Amino acid sequence: MSKADCGCGGGCGGCGGLPGGPAAFVRPRFFAGQLLTEDDLSQLVEYVTGKSRLRNRTLAGPGVVCGLEVSCDPCGGGTVVVRPGHALDCRGNDIVLSCTEKVDVRALVRELRVSSLGVDCSDACDDDQRRYGLYVRYEETPVDPVAPYATEEPCPAPGCVPSRIQEGFRFVVKCDESEDHRYNPVTRLLAAVGDRDRYEPVRVLGQRFGLYVDALFAAGAAGARPIEFTADDAARYARSLAWLGESGEGPVTSPQVAREMTEHVRALASALARYDTYDAAGQERLRGEHDLGDVQAARGALGTACERLAATDPEQVWPDRAHRAAAVAVVAEAAARVVTPDPEAPLEVRLLAQGVPVSNVLQAEFRADIVRLREWLLNRLDRTPGLADCALRDDVRKTPIPHPLPTPEPDPSQRLTIAELDHIADAAGRLTVYVRRFVADAACSTLNPPCTNCSDTDVLLAHLELDGCDVTRVCAATREQVLPGGSAYGEWLPKLYQLRHLAQQVCCVPVPVPRRPSVPAEGPVRRPYVAGLLGDWPRGGPLDDMWDLLVTPAPGETVPQPLHERVYTVPSEVTDGLQELGTLRAQVSDLTASLTALRAQLDAAREQVTQVREELPERLGDRLADLESSEGGTQPRRTRSSSTRKPRSGESS
C-alpha cells in the first residue's frame, strides 16, 4: 500500500471529521432565479448552528460558564434550588436557565432507579445509595405546529408539522460517578512512560550514567598520561585528611556519619589517585607546590577509614540501590588501588582520580542496567502512539549492547580493559540520550490536547448527599468550569505559558546525540572531580524543569503526586506584576482600615463638640448666678475699664 492510499477514503480508513461533528461543513449558495426549498434553508440553519457548537466545543469546552449555583431548599426536604446561569455541554450546545428552578431530587432518584435495569423500583428513600450527582442535560423540543400550505387544514391535524425548535434542558441524577472531559497533561505523560513506579528507576539509572559516561570515555582515551592535579584537588586532600583524622576510631554507628565519611574517603582517594598518575619527578613537584605533607600517612588514614566503613551495613547506610553500589565501589576501590598503589590498574586509578570508581561488581551492574534501559525504551516505543521522533526506535535497536554478566563477588584483582570500558560507555551514553529524547517527545506531545469523543453530554452541577429523602449537603466544587481562553487544559491553563516557554527549549530543537569528551593528545588530562556522585544527583535543564512542572501539583490541584517536591518559577513581568499587585492590595487594605478608624474618631469628636455647644449657654448662666450671689447681689457690677484704673498718688493700690 502506498502513502497515497492513506488519504481520506483510502486503505487506511475514511475521514469521519471531528468527534461529534459532521465530516465537512457545507453552506448553501444562493443565486438569482434559484428555486429555494426547505433543504436549502435547513442547510443554512445547520451550518450556522454547527459552526457555533464547534467553537463552543473546541475553544471553550464543556462545563459551567456562569451561575447555576445549587443550594439547599429553604423549606428543606428532598429538593434543591438551581439559580439562573449558562453552561455548555461537550457537544457545544448552550444550556441556559433564565429563572430559578426548584428540583425534586427524590423524583429524579426514583426515575434513575426505574430506568436502571435489574434495580428494585421500591421507595427511593429505602436505598443505601446516599451520594448522587445532579446534572443538567440539553434537550430540543419541536413546538408551534402549523399546517403545510397544500392542505390548508387548521391545526391540530394529522398533517401539521412543528415550525420551531425550542432549546431547553432537563435535570437528571446519576450515581456519584462522572467523566471528566478536561484534559490532564500528567495523565498523558505518565501513560507514555508507563507509570511513575516504572519510570522512576529508569530516571535514576539515566542520572547515574550521566555522571559516569564522560569519565569512562576519558579514562579509556587518556592512556598512560597523568590526570591533572590542581589547587582544588589539594584543598580536598587537606580537608578530607583533616576530617578523617578527627573522626576517631572504632565502629561507625551513625548512618549519617558513615555517609559523610564515605564522601571524604572518595575525595581523598581521588586526590591520591591523581597523585599516583604522575611519575616520581611529578610527585615530588606536587608535594612542593601544594604542601601535601606525608603522603604515606594520608594513605594510612585512608586505609583506616576504609576498614571502618567496610564493617558497616551498606543497606542501612544507603537505602537506595544505585547510591549503595557506588558507595561500596568507593570503599573497595580506594582500599585496593590507593591505600597500596596499584601501578598495574591504570584504568581503575584514572576512574578513581575523577571520583567515579568502578569495581567488577559495579561493572556487572552497569551491563544489566544497560539491557534494562534498552528493553524499557523498546517497550514504551511500541506501546506509545503518536511519536514525533521518527528515528528514535531505529536508533535504540541499533545500539550495541554489552552482554550481561552474573553479579560476581568483589575481586580487586580483576582488571578493566579499554575495549570493555569503551563498550559500556558507548551503550550507556547512547541510551541515556535516547531516554531523554523519548521523555522530551512525550512531554512535548502533552501540549496538544486531543479531540475527545463526547458520549456523555450531561453537565455536572453538584454532588448531593441524601439522608433518607432529605438532601443534607450540596458540593459544587468539583464540577467542570469553562475557563476564558479555552478549557481543554482545565486547571492546567495557568501553567500553559510556562510549558510553552520550556517547550521552545525542548521541542523542535536539533536532536541531541551522544558525544565523547575531547582529550588532548599530550600533557596532563584535565578532568573535573565529580562532586555529586553520593549526594542528590544533579537535575536541571529545560526538560527536567518541564517534567517537574507537569508532575508537581500547585496548591489545591488534584493531580498525581510528583517524583520530587519542587516548585518551578519563571521570572517574568507577569509574576512580578502580580506580586506587586498583591503588595499594593495589602497596603490599600491597611489604609482602608486606618481611614475607617479615623472616621470613627472624627465622628466621636464631632458629637462631643455638638454636645459642648449645646451645654455652653446653660453653664455660663449658672456661673454668672454664682458670682452674683457671692458679692451679695447689691453692688453694681464694675466694668473692666473701672476695675483696671490706675491708683492716684496717696491711694492704696
CSV table of N, CA and C in Angstrom, one decimal, residues 2-74:
chain,number,residue,atom,x,y,z
A,2,SER,N,0.7,2.2,-0.9
A,2,SER,CA,1.5,3.4,-1.0
A,2,SER,C,1.0,4.4,0.0
A,3,LYS,N,1.8,5.5,0.1
A,3,LYS,CA,1.4,6.6,1.0
A,3,LYS,C,0.2,7.3,0.5
A,4,ALA,N,0.0,7.2,-0.8
A,4,ALA,CA,-1.2,7.9,-1.4
A,4,ALA,C,-2.5,7.2,-1.0
A,5,ASP,N,-2.4,5.9,-0.6
A,5,ASP,CA,-3.6,5.2,-0.3
A,5,ASP,C,-4.1,5.6,1.1
A,6,CYS,N,-3.3,6.3,1.9
A,6,CYS,CA,-3.6,6.6,3.3
A,6,CYS,C,-4.4,7.9,3.4
A,7,GLY,N,-5.0,8.5,2.4
A,7,GLY,CA,-5.8,9.7,2.5
A,7,GLY,C,-7.2,9.4,2.9
A,8,CYS,N,-8.0,10.4,2.8
A,8,CYS,CA,-9.5,10.2,3.2
A,8,CYS,C,-10.1,9.2,2.2
A,9,GLY,N,-10.7,8.2,2.8
A,9,GLY,CA,-11.4,7.2,2.0
A,9,GLY,C,-10.4,6.1,1.4
A,10,GLY,N,-9.1,6.2,1.7
A,10,GLY,CA,-8.2,5.2,1.2
A,10,GLY,C,-8.1,4.0,2.0
A,11,GLY,N,-7.0,3.3,1.8
A,11,GLY,CA,-6.9,2.0,2.5
A,11,GLY,C,-6.8,2.1,4.0
A,12,CYS,N,-6.4,3.3,4.5
A,12,CYS,CA,-6.3,3.4,5.9
A,12,CYS,C,-7.6,3.9,6.6
A,13,GLY,N,-8.7,3.9,5.9
A,13,GLY,CA,-10.0,4.2,6.5
A,13,GLY,C,-10.4,5.6,6.1
A,14,GLY,N,-11.7,5.9,6.2
A,14,GLY,CA,-12.2,7.2,5.8
A,14,GLY,C,-12.0,8.2,6.8
A,15,CYS,N,-12.4,9.4,6.5
A,15,CYS,CA,-12.3,10.6,7.4
A,15,CYS,C,-13.7,10.8,8.0
A,16,GLY,N,-13.7,10.7,9.3
A,16,GLY,CA,-15.0,11.0,10.0
A,16,GLY,C,-15.2,12.3,10.5
A,17,GLY,N,-14.2,13.2,10.3
A,17,GLY,CA,-14.3,14.6,10.9
A,17,GLY,C,-14.0,14.5,12.4
A,18,LEU,N,-14.3,15.7,13.0
A,18,LEU,CA,-14.2,15.8,14.5
A,18,LEU,C,-15.2,14.9,15.2
A,19,PRO,N,-14.9,14.4,16.3
A,19,PRO,CA,-15.9,13.6,17.1
A,19,PRO,C,-17.1,14.4,17.4
A,20,GLY,N,-18.2,13.9,17.1
A,20,GLY,CA,-19.5,14.6,17.4
A,20,GLY,C,-19.9,15.7,16.4
A,21,GLY,N,-19.1,15.8,15.3
A,21,GLY,CA,-19.4,16.8,14.3
A,21,GLY,C,-19.5,16.2,12.9
A,22,PRO,N,-19.9,17.0,11.9
A,22,PRO,CA,-20.0,16.5,10.6
A,22,PRO,C,-18.6,16.2,10.0
A,23,ALA,N,-18.6,15.4,8.9
A,23,ALA,CA,-17.3,15.2,8.2
A,23,ALA,C,-16.8,16.5,7.5
A,24,ALA,N,-17.7,17.3,7.1
A,24,ALA,CA,-17.3,18.6,6.4
A,24,ALA,C,-18.5,19.6,6.5
A,25,PHE,N,-18.2,20.9,6.7
A,25,PHE,CA,-19.3,21.9,6.7
A,25,PHE,C,-19.6,22.3,5.3
A,26,VAL,N,-20.9,22.3,5.0
A,26,VAL,CA,-21.4,22.8,3.7
A,26,VAL,C,-22.4,23.9,3.9
A,27,ARG,N,-22.3,25.0,3.3
A,27,ARG,CA,-23.3,26.1,3.4
A,27,ARG,C,-23.9,26.3,2.1
A,28,PRO,N,-25.2,26.7,2.0
A,28,PRO,CA,-25.8,26.9,0.8
A,28,PRO,C,-25.3,28.2,0.1
A,29,ARG,N,-25.5,28.2,-1.2
A,29,ARG,CA,-25.1,29.3,-2.1
A,29,ARG,C,-26.3,29.7,-2.9
A,30,PHE,N,-26.7,31.0,-2.7
A,30,PHE,CA,-27.9,31.5,-3.3
A,30,PHE,C,-27.6,32.3,-4.6
A,31,PHE,N,-28.5,32.3,-5.6
A,31,PHE,CA,-28.3,33.0,-6.8
A,31,PHE,C,-29.6,33.4,-7.4
A,32,ALA,N,-29.6,34.3,-8.3
A,32,ALA,CA,-30.9,34.8,-8.8
A,32,ALA,C,-31.6,33.7,-9.6
A,33,GLY,N,-32.9,33.6,-9.4
A,33,GLY,CA,-33.7,32.6,-10.1
A,33,GLY,C,-33.6,31.3,-9.5
A,34,GLN,N,-33.0,31.1,-8.4
A,34,GLN,CA,-32.9,29.8,-7.7
A,34,GLN,C,-34.2,29.4,-7.1
A,35,LEU,N,-34.6,28.2,-7.2
A,35,LEU,CA,-35.8,27.6,-6.5
A,35,LEU,C,-35.4,27.2,-5.1
A,36,LEU,N,-35.8,27.9,-4.1
A,36,LEU,CA,-35.4,27.6,-2.7
A,36,LEU,C,-36.4,26.6,-2.2
A,37,THR,N,-35.9,25.6,-1.5
A,37,THR,CA,-36.7,24.6,-0.9
A,37,THR,C,-36.3,24.5,0.6
A,38,GLU,N,-37.0,23.7,1.3
A,38,GLU,CA,-36.8,23.6,2.8
A,38,GLU,C,-35.4,23.0,3.0
A,39,ASP,N,-34.8,22.2,2.1
A,39,ASP,CA,-33.5,21.7,2.2
A,39,ASP,C,-32.4,22.8,2.2
A,40,ASP,N,-32.6,23.8,1.4
A,40,ASP,CA,-31.7,25.0,1.3
A,40,ASP,C,-31.7,25.8,2.6
A,41,LEU,N,-32.9,26.1,3.1
A,41,LEU,CA,-33.0,26.9,4.3
A,41,LEU,C,-32.5,26.0,5.6
A,42,SER,N,-32.9,24.8,5.6
A,42,SER,CA,-32.4,23.9,6.7
A,42,SER,C,-30.9,23.8,6.7
A,43,GLN,N,-30.3,23.7,5.5
A,43,GLN,CA,-28.8,23.7,5.4
A,43,GLN,C,-28.2,24.9,6.0
A,44,LEU,N,-28.8,26.1,5.7
A,44,LEU,CA,-28.2,27.3,6.3
A,44,LEU,C,-28.3,27.3,7.8
A,45,VAL,N,-29.4,26.9,8.3
A,45,VAL,CA,-29.5,26.8,9.8
A,45,VAL,C,-28.5,25.8,10.4
A,46,GLU,N,-28.4,24.6,9.7
A,46,GLU,CA,-27.5,23.6,10.3
A,46,GLU,C,-26.0,24.1,10.2
A,47,TYR,N,-25.7,24.9,9.1
A,47,TYR,CA,-24.3,25.4,9.0
A,47,TYR,C,-24.0,26.4,10.1
A,48,VAL,N,-24.9,27.3,10.4
A,48,VAL,CA,-24.6,28.3,11.4
A,48,VAL,C,-24.6,27.7,12.8
A,49,THR,N,-25.6,26.8,13.0
A,49,THR,CA,-25.6,26.1,14.3
A,49,THR,C,-24.4,25.2,14.6
A,50,GLY,N,-24.0,24.5,13.5
A,50,GLY,CA,-22.9,23.6,13.6
A,50,GLY,C,-21.6,24.3,13.9
A,51,LYS,N,-21.4,25.5,13.2
A,51,LYS,CA,-20.2,26.3,13.5
A,51,LYS,C,-20.2,26.8,14.9
A,52,SER,N,-21.3,27.3,15.4
A,52,SER,CA,-21.4,27.8,16.8
A,52,SER,C,-21.1,26.7,17.8
A,53,ARG,N,-21.6,25.5,17.6
A,53,ARG,CA,-21.4,24.4,18.5
A,53,ARG,C,-19.9,24.0,18.4
A,54,LEU,N,-19.3,24.0,17.2
A,54,LEU,CA,-17.9,23.6,17.1
A,54,LEU,C,-17.0,24.6,17.9
A,55,ARG,N,-17.3,25.8,17.8
A,55,ARG,CA,-16.5,26.8,18.6
A,55,ARG,C,-16.7,26.6,20.1
A,56,ASN,N,-17.9,26.4,20.5
A,56,ASN,CA,-18.1,26.1,21.9
A,56,ASN,C,-17.4,24.9,22.4
A,57,ARG,N,-17.4,23.9,21.6
A,57,ARG,CA,-16.8,22.6,22.0
A,57,ARG,C,-15.3,22.6,22.0
A,58,THR,N,-14.7,23.2,21.0
A,58,THR,CA,-13.2,23.2,20.9
A,58,THR,C,-12.5,24.4,21.6
A,59,LEU,N,-13.1,25.6,21.5
A,59,LEU,CA,-12.5,26.7,22.1
A,59,LEU,C,-12.8,27.0,23.6
A,60,ALA,N,-14.0,26.6,24.0
A,60,ALA,CA,-14.4,26.8,25.3
A,60,ALA,C,-14.4,25.5,26.1
A,61,GLY,N,-15.0,24.5,25.6
A,61,GLY,CA,-15.1,23.2,26.3
A,61,GLY,C,-16.3,23.1,27.2
A,62,PRO,N,-16.6,21.9,27.6
A,62,PRO,CA,-17.8,21.7,28.4
A,62,PRO,C,-17.6,22.2,29.9
A,63,GLY,N,-18.7,22.6,30.4
A,63,GLY,CA,-18.7,23.0,31.8
A,63,GLY,C,-19.7,24.2,32.0
A,64,VAL,N,-19.6,24.7,33.3
A,64,VAL,CA,-20.5,25.8,33.6
A,64,VAL,C,-19.8,27.1,33.3
A,65,VAL,N,-20.5,28.0,32.6
A,65,VAL,CA,-19.9,29.3,32.2
A,65,VAL,C,-20.1,30.3,33.3
A,66,CYS,N,-21.3,30.3,33.8
A,66,CYS,CA,-21.6,31.2,35.0
A,66,CYS,C,-22.8,30.8,35.6
A,67,GLY,N,-23.0,31.2,36.9
A,67,GLY,CA,-24.2,30.9,37.6
A,67,GLY,C,-24.4,29.4,37.8
A,68,LEU,N,-25.7,29.0,37.8
A,68,LEU,CA,-26.2,27.6,38.1
A,68,LEU,C,-25.7,27.2,39.5
A,69,GLU,N,-25.8,28.1,40.4
A,69,GLU,CA,-25.5,27.7,41.8
A,69,GLU,C,-26.6,26.8,42.3
A,70,VAL,N,-26.1,25.7,43.0
A,70,VAL,CA,-27.1,24.7,43.6
A,70,VAL,C,-27.0,24.9,45.1
A,71,SER,N,-28.2,25.1,45.7
A,71,SER,CA,-28.2,25.3,47.1
A,71,SER,C,-29.4,24.6,47.7
A,72,CYS,N,-29.4,24.4,49.0
A,72,CYS,CA,-30.5,23.7,49.7
A,72,CYS,C,-31.8,24.5,49.6
A,73,ASP,N,-32.9,23.8,49.6
A,73,ASP,CA,-34.2,24.4,49.6
A,73,ASP,C,-34.4,25.0,51.0
A,74,PRO,N,-34.8,26.3,51.1
A,74,PRO,CA,-35.1,26.8,52.5
A,74,PRO,C,-36.1,26.1,53.2
